[in-house]
Structure formats: C-alpha cells, structure tokens
GROMACS .gro file of C-alpha atoms in nm:
model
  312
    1UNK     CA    1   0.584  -1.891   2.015
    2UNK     CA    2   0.342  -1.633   2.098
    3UNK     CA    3   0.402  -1.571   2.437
    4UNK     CA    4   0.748  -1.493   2.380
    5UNK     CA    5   0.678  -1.218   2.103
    6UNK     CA    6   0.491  -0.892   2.188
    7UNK     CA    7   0.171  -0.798   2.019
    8UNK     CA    8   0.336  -0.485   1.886
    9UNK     CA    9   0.629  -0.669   1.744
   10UNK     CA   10   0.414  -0.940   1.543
   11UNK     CA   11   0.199  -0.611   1.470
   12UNK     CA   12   0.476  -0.408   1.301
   13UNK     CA   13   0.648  -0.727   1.175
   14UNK     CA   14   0.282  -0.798   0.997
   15UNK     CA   15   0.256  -0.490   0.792
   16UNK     CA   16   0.686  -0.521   0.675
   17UNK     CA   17   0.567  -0.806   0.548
   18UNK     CA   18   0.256  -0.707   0.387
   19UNK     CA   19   0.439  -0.359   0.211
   20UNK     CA   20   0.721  -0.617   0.099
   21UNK     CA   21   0.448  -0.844  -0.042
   22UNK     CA   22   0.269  -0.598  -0.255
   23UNK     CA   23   0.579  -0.370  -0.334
   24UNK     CA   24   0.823  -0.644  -0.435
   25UNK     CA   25   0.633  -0.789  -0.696
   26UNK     CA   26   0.522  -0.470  -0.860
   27UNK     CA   27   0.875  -0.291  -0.858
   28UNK     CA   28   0.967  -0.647  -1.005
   29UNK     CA   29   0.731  -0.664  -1.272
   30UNK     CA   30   0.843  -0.265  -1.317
   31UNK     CA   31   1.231  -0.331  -1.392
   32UNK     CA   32   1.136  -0.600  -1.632
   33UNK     CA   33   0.903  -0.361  -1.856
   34UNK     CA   34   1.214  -0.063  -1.790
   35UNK     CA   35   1.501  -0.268  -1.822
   36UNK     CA   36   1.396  -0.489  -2.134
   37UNK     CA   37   1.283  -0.098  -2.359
   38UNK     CA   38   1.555  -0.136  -2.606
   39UNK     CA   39   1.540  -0.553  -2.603
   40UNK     CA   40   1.580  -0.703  -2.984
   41UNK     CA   41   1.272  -0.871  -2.830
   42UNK     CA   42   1.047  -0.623  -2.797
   43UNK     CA   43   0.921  -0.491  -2.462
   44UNK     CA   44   0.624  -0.672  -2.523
   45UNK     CA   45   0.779  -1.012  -2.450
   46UNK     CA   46   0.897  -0.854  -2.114
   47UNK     CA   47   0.610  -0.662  -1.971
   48UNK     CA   48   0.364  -0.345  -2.039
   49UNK     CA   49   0.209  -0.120  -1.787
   50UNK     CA   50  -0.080  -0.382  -1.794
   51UNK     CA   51   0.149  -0.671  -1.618
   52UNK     CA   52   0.270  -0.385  -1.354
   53UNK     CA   53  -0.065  -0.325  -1.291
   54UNK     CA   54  -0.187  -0.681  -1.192
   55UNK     CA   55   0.150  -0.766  -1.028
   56UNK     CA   56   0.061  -0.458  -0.781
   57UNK     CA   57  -0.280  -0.556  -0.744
   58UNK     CA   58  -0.241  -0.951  -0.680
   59UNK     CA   59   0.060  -0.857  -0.427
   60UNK     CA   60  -0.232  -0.647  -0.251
   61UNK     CA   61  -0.442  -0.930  -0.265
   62UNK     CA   62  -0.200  -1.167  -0.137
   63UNK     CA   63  -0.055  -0.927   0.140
   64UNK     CA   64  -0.416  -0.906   0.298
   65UNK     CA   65  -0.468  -1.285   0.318
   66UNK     CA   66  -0.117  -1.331   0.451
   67UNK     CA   67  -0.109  -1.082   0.661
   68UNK     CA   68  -0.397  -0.880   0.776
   69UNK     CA   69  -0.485  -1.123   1.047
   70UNK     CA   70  -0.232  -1.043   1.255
   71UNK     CA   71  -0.180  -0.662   1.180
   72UNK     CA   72  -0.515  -0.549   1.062
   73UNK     CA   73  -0.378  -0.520   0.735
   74UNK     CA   74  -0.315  -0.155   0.668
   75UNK     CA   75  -0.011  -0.154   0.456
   76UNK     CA   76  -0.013   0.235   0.377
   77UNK     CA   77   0.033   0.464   0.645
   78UNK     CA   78  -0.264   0.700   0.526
   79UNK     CA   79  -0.519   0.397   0.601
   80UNK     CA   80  -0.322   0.385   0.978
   81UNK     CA   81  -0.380   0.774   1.032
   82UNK     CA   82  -0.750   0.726   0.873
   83UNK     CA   83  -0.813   0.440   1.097
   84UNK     CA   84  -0.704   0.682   1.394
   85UNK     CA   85  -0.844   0.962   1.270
   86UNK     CA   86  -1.248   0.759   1.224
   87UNK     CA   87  -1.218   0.401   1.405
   88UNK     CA   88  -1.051   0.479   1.718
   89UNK     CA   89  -0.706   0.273   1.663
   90UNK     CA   90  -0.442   0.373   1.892
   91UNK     CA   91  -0.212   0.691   1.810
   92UNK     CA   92   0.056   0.531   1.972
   93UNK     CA   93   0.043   0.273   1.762
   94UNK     CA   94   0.059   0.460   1.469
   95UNK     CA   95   0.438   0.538   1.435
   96UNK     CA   96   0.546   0.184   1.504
   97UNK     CA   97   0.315   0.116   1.198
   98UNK     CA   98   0.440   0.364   0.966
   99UNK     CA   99   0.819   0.327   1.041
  100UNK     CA  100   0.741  -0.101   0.956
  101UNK     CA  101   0.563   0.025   0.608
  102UNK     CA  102   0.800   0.190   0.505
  103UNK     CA  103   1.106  -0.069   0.638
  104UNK     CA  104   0.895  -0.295   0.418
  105UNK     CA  105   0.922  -0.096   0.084
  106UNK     CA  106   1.262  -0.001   0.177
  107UNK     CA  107   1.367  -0.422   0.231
  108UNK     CA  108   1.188  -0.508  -0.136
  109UNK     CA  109   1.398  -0.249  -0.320
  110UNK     CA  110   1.752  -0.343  -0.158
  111UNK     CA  111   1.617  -0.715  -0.259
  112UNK     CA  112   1.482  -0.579  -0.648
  113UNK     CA  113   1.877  -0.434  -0.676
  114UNK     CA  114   2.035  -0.769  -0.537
  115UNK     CA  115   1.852  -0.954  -0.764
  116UNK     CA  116   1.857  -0.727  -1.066
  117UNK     CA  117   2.226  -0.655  -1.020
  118UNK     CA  118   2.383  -0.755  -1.345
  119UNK     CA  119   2.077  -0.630  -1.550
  120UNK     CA  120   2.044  -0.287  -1.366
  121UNK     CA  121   2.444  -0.236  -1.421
  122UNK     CA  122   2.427  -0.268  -1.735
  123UNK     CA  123   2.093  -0.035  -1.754
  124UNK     CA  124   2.309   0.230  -1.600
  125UNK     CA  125   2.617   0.261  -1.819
  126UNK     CA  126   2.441   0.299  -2.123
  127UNK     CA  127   2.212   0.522  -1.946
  128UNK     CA  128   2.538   0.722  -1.817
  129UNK     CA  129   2.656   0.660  -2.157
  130UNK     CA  130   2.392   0.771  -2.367
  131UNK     CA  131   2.385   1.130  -2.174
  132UNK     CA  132   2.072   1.075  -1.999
  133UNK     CA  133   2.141   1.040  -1.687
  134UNK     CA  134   2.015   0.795  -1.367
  135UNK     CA  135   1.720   1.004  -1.210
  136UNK     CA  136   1.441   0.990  -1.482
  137UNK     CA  137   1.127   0.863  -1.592
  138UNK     CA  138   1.232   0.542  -1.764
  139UNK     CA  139   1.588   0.519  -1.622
  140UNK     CA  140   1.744   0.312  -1.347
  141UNK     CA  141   1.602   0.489  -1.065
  142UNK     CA  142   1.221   0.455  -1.195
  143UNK     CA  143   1.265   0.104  -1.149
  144UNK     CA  144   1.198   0.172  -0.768
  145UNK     CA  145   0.972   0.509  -0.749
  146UNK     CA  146   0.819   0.736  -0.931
  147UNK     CA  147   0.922   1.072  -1.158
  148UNK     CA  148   0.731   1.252  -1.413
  149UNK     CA  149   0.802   1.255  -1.761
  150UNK     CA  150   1.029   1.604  -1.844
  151UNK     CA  151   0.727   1.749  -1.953
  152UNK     CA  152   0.525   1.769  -1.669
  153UNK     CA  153   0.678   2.050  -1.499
  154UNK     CA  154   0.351   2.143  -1.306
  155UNK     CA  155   0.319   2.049  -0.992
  156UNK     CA  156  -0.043   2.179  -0.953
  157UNK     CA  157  -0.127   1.946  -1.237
  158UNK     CA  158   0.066   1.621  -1.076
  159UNK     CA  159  -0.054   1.739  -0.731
  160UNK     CA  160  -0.421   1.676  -0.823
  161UNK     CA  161  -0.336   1.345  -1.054
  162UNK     CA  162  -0.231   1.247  -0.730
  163UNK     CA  163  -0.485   1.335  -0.525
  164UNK     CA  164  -0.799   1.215  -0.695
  165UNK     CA  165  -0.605   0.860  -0.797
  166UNK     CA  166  -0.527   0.842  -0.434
  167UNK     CA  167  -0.903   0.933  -0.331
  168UNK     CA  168  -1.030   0.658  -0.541
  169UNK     CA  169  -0.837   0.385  -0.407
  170UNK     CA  170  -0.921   0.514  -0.047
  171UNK     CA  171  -1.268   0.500  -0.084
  172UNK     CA  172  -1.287   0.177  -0.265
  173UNK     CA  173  -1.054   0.052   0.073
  174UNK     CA  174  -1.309   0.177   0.328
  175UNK     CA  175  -1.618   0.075   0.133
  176UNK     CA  176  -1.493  -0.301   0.155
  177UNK     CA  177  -1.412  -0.269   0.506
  178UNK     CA  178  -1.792  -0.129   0.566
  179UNK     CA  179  -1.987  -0.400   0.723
  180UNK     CA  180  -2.247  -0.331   0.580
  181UNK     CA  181  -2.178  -0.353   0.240
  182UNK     CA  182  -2.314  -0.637   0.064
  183UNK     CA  183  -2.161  -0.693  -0.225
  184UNK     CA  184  -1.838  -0.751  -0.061
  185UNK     CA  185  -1.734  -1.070   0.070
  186UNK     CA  186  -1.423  -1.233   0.281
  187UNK     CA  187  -1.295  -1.382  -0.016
  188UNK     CA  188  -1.335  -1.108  -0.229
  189UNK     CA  189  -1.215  -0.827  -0.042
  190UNK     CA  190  -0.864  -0.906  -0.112
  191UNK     CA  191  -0.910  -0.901  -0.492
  192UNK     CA  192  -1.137  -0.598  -0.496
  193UNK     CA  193  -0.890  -0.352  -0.326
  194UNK     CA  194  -0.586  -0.508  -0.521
  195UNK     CA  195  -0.826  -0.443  -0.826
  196UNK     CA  196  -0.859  -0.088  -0.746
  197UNK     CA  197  -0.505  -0.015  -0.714
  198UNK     CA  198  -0.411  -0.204  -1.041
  199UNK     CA  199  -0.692   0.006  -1.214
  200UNK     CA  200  -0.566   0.302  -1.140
  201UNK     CA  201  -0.215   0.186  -1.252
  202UNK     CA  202  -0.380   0.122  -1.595
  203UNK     CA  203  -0.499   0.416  -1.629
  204UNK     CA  204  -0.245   0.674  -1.489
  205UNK     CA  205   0.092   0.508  -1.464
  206UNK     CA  206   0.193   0.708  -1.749
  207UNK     CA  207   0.160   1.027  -1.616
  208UNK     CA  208   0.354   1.008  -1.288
  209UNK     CA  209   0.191   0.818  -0.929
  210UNK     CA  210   0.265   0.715  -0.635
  211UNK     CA  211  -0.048   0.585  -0.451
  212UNK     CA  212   0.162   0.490  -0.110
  213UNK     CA  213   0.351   0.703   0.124
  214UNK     CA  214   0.545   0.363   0.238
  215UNK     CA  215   0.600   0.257  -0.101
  216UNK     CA  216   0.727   0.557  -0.285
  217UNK     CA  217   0.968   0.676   0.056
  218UNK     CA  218   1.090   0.332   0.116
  219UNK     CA  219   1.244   0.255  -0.221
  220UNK     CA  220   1.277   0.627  -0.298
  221UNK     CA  221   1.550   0.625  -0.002
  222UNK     CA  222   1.679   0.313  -0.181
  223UNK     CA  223   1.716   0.442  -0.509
  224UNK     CA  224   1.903   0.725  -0.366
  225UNK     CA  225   2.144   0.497  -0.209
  226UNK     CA  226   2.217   0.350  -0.539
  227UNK     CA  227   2.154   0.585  -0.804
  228UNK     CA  228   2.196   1.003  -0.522
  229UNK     CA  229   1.978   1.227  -0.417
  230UNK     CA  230   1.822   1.336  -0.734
  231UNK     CA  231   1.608   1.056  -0.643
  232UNK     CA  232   1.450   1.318  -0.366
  233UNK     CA  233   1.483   1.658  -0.579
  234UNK     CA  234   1.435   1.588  -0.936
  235UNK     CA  235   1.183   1.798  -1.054
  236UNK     CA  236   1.072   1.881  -0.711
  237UNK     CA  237   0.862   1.621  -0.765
  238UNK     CA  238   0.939   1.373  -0.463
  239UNK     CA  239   0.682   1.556  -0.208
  240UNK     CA  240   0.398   1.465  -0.385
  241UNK     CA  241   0.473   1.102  -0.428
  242UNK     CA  242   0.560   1.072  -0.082
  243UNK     CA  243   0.279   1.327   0.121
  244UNK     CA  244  -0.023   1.393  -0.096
  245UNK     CA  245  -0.167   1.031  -0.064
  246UNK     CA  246  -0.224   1.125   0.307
  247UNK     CA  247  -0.457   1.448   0.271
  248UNK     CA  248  -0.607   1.251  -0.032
  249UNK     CA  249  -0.695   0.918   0.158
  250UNK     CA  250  -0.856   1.108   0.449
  251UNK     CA  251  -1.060   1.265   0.229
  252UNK     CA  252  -1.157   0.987   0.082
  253UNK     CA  253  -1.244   0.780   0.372
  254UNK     CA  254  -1.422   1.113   0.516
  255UNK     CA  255  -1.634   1.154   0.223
  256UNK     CA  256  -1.789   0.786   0.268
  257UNK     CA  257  -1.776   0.784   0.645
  258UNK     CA  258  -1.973   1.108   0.637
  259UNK     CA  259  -2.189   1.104   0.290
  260UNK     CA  260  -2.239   0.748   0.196
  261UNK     CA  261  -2.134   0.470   0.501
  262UNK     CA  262  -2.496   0.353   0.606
  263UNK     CA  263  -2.475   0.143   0.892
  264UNK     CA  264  -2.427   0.167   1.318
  265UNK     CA  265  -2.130  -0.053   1.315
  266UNK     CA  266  -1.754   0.100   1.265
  267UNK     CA  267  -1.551  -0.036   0.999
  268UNK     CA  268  -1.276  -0.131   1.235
  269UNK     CA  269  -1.061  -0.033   1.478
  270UNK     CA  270  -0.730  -0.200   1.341
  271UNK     CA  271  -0.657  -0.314   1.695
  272UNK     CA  272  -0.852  -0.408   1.952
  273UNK     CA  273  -1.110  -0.662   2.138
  274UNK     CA  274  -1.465  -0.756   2.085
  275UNK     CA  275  -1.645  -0.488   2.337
  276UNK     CA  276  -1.746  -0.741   2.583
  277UNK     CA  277  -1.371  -0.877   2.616
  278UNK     CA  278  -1.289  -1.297   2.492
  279UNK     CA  279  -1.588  -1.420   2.593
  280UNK     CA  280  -1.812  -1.207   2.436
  281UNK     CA  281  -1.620  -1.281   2.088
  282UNK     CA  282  -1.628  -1.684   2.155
  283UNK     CA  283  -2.045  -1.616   2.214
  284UNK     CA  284  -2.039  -1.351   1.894
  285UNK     CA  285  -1.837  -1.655   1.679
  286UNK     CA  286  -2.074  -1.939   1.852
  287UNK     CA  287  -2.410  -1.710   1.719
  288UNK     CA  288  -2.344  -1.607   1.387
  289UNK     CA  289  -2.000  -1.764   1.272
  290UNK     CA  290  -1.824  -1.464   1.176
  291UNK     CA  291  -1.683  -1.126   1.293
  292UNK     CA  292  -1.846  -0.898   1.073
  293UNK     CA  293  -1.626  -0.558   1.094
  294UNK     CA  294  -1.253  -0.432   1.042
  295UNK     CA  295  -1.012  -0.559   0.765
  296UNK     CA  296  -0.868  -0.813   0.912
  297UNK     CA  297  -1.200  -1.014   1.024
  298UNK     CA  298  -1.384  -0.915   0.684
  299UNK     CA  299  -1.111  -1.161   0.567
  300UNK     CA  300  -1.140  -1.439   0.795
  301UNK     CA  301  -1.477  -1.621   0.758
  302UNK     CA  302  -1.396  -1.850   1.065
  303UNK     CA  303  -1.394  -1.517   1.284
  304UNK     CA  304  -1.053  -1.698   1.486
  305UNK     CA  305  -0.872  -1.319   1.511
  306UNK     CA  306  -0.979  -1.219   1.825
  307UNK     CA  307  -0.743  -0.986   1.910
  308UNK     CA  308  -0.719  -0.741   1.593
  309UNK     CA  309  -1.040  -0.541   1.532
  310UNK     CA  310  -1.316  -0.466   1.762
  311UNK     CA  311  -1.687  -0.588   1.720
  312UNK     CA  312  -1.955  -0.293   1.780
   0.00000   0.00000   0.00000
C-alpha cells in the first residue's frame, strides 16, 4: 500500500489522526463534566476537571504511539514551527502539517456533536431558556473550546496564563525529545508529555486555556457552526486561545535549546533520513539497536522508522 500513497499524504493523514486522538477524548470527557452540572446525580458521578485532565493526557499518550511513527508526531502546530525554526524540518512542509492539525480537531468536534446530539439539544434550550445564552464558560459551546469565566475581562492577565502554561508544556516536549536525557525512555515518553499537559489542566482549567493552536481553532470553527460566531468574539478572548501558544512554545523550546539542552546531537528533524542515507541507518540499527533522536524514534525501541527523523 505504500507505494501507492505519498509520503506527504500518510504525513498529514498521521498528525489528523493524532489531533483527533488526543482532542476527541478530552472534549468527550469535557461535555460529560458540562452537560451532567445540574444532574440529580451530582456532577461527580459524571466527571470533574480531574477526569478531563487524564482523558487529555492519555489521548496524548496514545496519539504518539499510534501515530508518531509515521508523522513525527507533532500534533500542535507550534512544535511544527519549533521543529523548523531549531531542527531543520522542512518549511514546506509545515502548512500541510498545520492545515491536517487543525482538520483533526475540527473532525473530533463535528463527531463530539453527532454523538452528543440529544444531550447537547437539550443543554441548549434550557441554556436559551434560562437567559444565559450559548457562548460561555460552562455552556454548550465550552464543550468544544475555551472562554473565560465573565470575570476575567483582562486580557493581559489571560494572555500570560496562557503563555507560561503553554511554556511549560513546551519545554517538558523538547526535554523528552533530547537525546540525551536520561531519565526519559521510549516507553515513557508518551506518558510523560501526556502527563504534562494533563497537569497543567489540573491546575489551570479553571481559569481559561487553550494549550493548542489546532485544538482550540479546529473545534472553535465547529462550535461556531453550531452554536455563531460568538464562539470567535466573545470577550475578545478567541486570539489568545488560538495564537499565544505559538510565541509561548518557541520560547520554551528556545530557552532549553539555548540554556539547558547538553548534548551534540539535535532532537529531531521531524522528517528526514539518517545522514549517511538507508544504509547508514540499517549499520546505525545493526550497532546499537536503536535510533536515539527525534520523537518519533525516541518511541520506537526497534529503530524500524527510517524515514521520519534524522540521526546526527
């Protein structure tokens, strides 16, 4: 089957898959926490922030291991413009990567609403009914992406939330893609960056973030096919979920690569082939067993992706 699908199209096709992987469980375990408030229940039977933020971070895991062999396993476009930016992976490639993050989201919410129909109706009349509206922190359209709470009318304040949540998860990424890190191993890595994500979910959740350019825009455009465009303007708030995680992650990943990465090798280049072309991987895999850079090889302990990151 190979031969008849282009590299770039199992590429892009890759990270979809990986966004949807990640992204569909957590908006999941979202609407059942949203939708199930005013249960007889009890939200507790039906979720917490605490369930959101494992069902994020095991979809991370589980979008790496499924999918980072083929694609390199970036899944956010800020870690495709930081690999650019440090690790040499193609700028051409980079829109066709983007553009399938964010189709990726955008698939997992249209799914979320198919199979949350009957439940989100119902969320939304008595929303409508009850005077409050669609677009809101803790109505129908927060099921998908993020708003702030009515309170948080300062963007400065949301605008660094952002940023420094967004920081940490970077440079917990690019530290477990350093090759030389020891304390991070191919079966580990997975878990460690899903862990990451779901701590900061913990810990900030409740005050409005984002964490994914591809993940907010993609089911941001598909709550505002559902539920408008307040979706985009409400509180002016959309521009931060959608563009700070960018500045943020290359700081991040700038700050290790230039004050803390010890070691020769590059962390990956997302992309490409061992230096010295197929042999030279076969004699690298023969030697020592295992590729020891990018994201993708960190993950495969067989070293069988030849054709994804490069070997320095």
């Amino acid at each position: 089957m190979k031969k008849y699908s282009p590299r770039w199209l199992r590429e892009c096709m890759a990270e979809a898959t990986g966004v949807f992987y990640y992204v569909f469980p957590g908006i999941a375990a979202i609407a059942a926490f949203t939708i199930n408030a005013e249960s007889p229940l009890g939200v507790a039977a039906f979720g917490s922030i605490f369930q959101i933020g494992w069902a994020f971070a095991i979809g991370i895991a589980f979008a790496i291991i499924t999918c980072a062999p083929t694609s390199g396993g970036h899944f956010n476009p800020a870690i495709t413009i930081c690999f650019a930016i440090w690790q040499g992976f193609p700028w051409k490639k980079v829109p066709h990567y983007i553009f399938s993050q964010v189709f990726g989201a955008f698939i997992a919410g249209l799914l979320l609403m198919g199979m949350y129909w009957p439940e989100i109706q119902t969320f939304k009349a008595e929303s409508i009914a009850s005077g409050k509206g669609l677009v809101y922190n803790g109505g129908p359209a927060s099921i998908l992406c993020t708003f702030p709470n009515p309170s948080q009318t300062n963007l400065g304040y949301l605008f660094l939330t952002e940023f420094f949540v967004d920081s940490f998860i970077g440079l917990v990424i690019w530290a477990n893609l350093d090759p030389a890190n020891p304390f991070v191993s191919p079966v580990s890595a997975p878990f460690a960056i899903g862990l990451a994500y779901g701590a900061m979910v913990w810990g900030f959740a409740d005050i409005a973030i984002s964490t994914n350019l591809a993940r907010d825009l993609g089911t941001r455009i598909v709550a505002a096919i559902f539920f408008g465009g307040e979706s985009f303007s409400y509180l002016h708030y959309s521009w931060i979920a959608i563009l700070v995680n960018v500045p943020a992650t290359i700081f991040a990943t700038g700050y290790y690569e230039f004050l803390m990465r010890d070691s020769l090798s590059t962390i990956g280049k997302g992309h490409a082939v061992h230096e010295d072309g197929e042999e030279g991987l076969k004699r690298h895999i023969t030697n020592t067993g295992t590729i020891e850079t990018g994201a993708a090889n960190a993950l495969k302990p067989n070293g069988n992706r030849s054709d994804d990151l490069k070997h320095e």
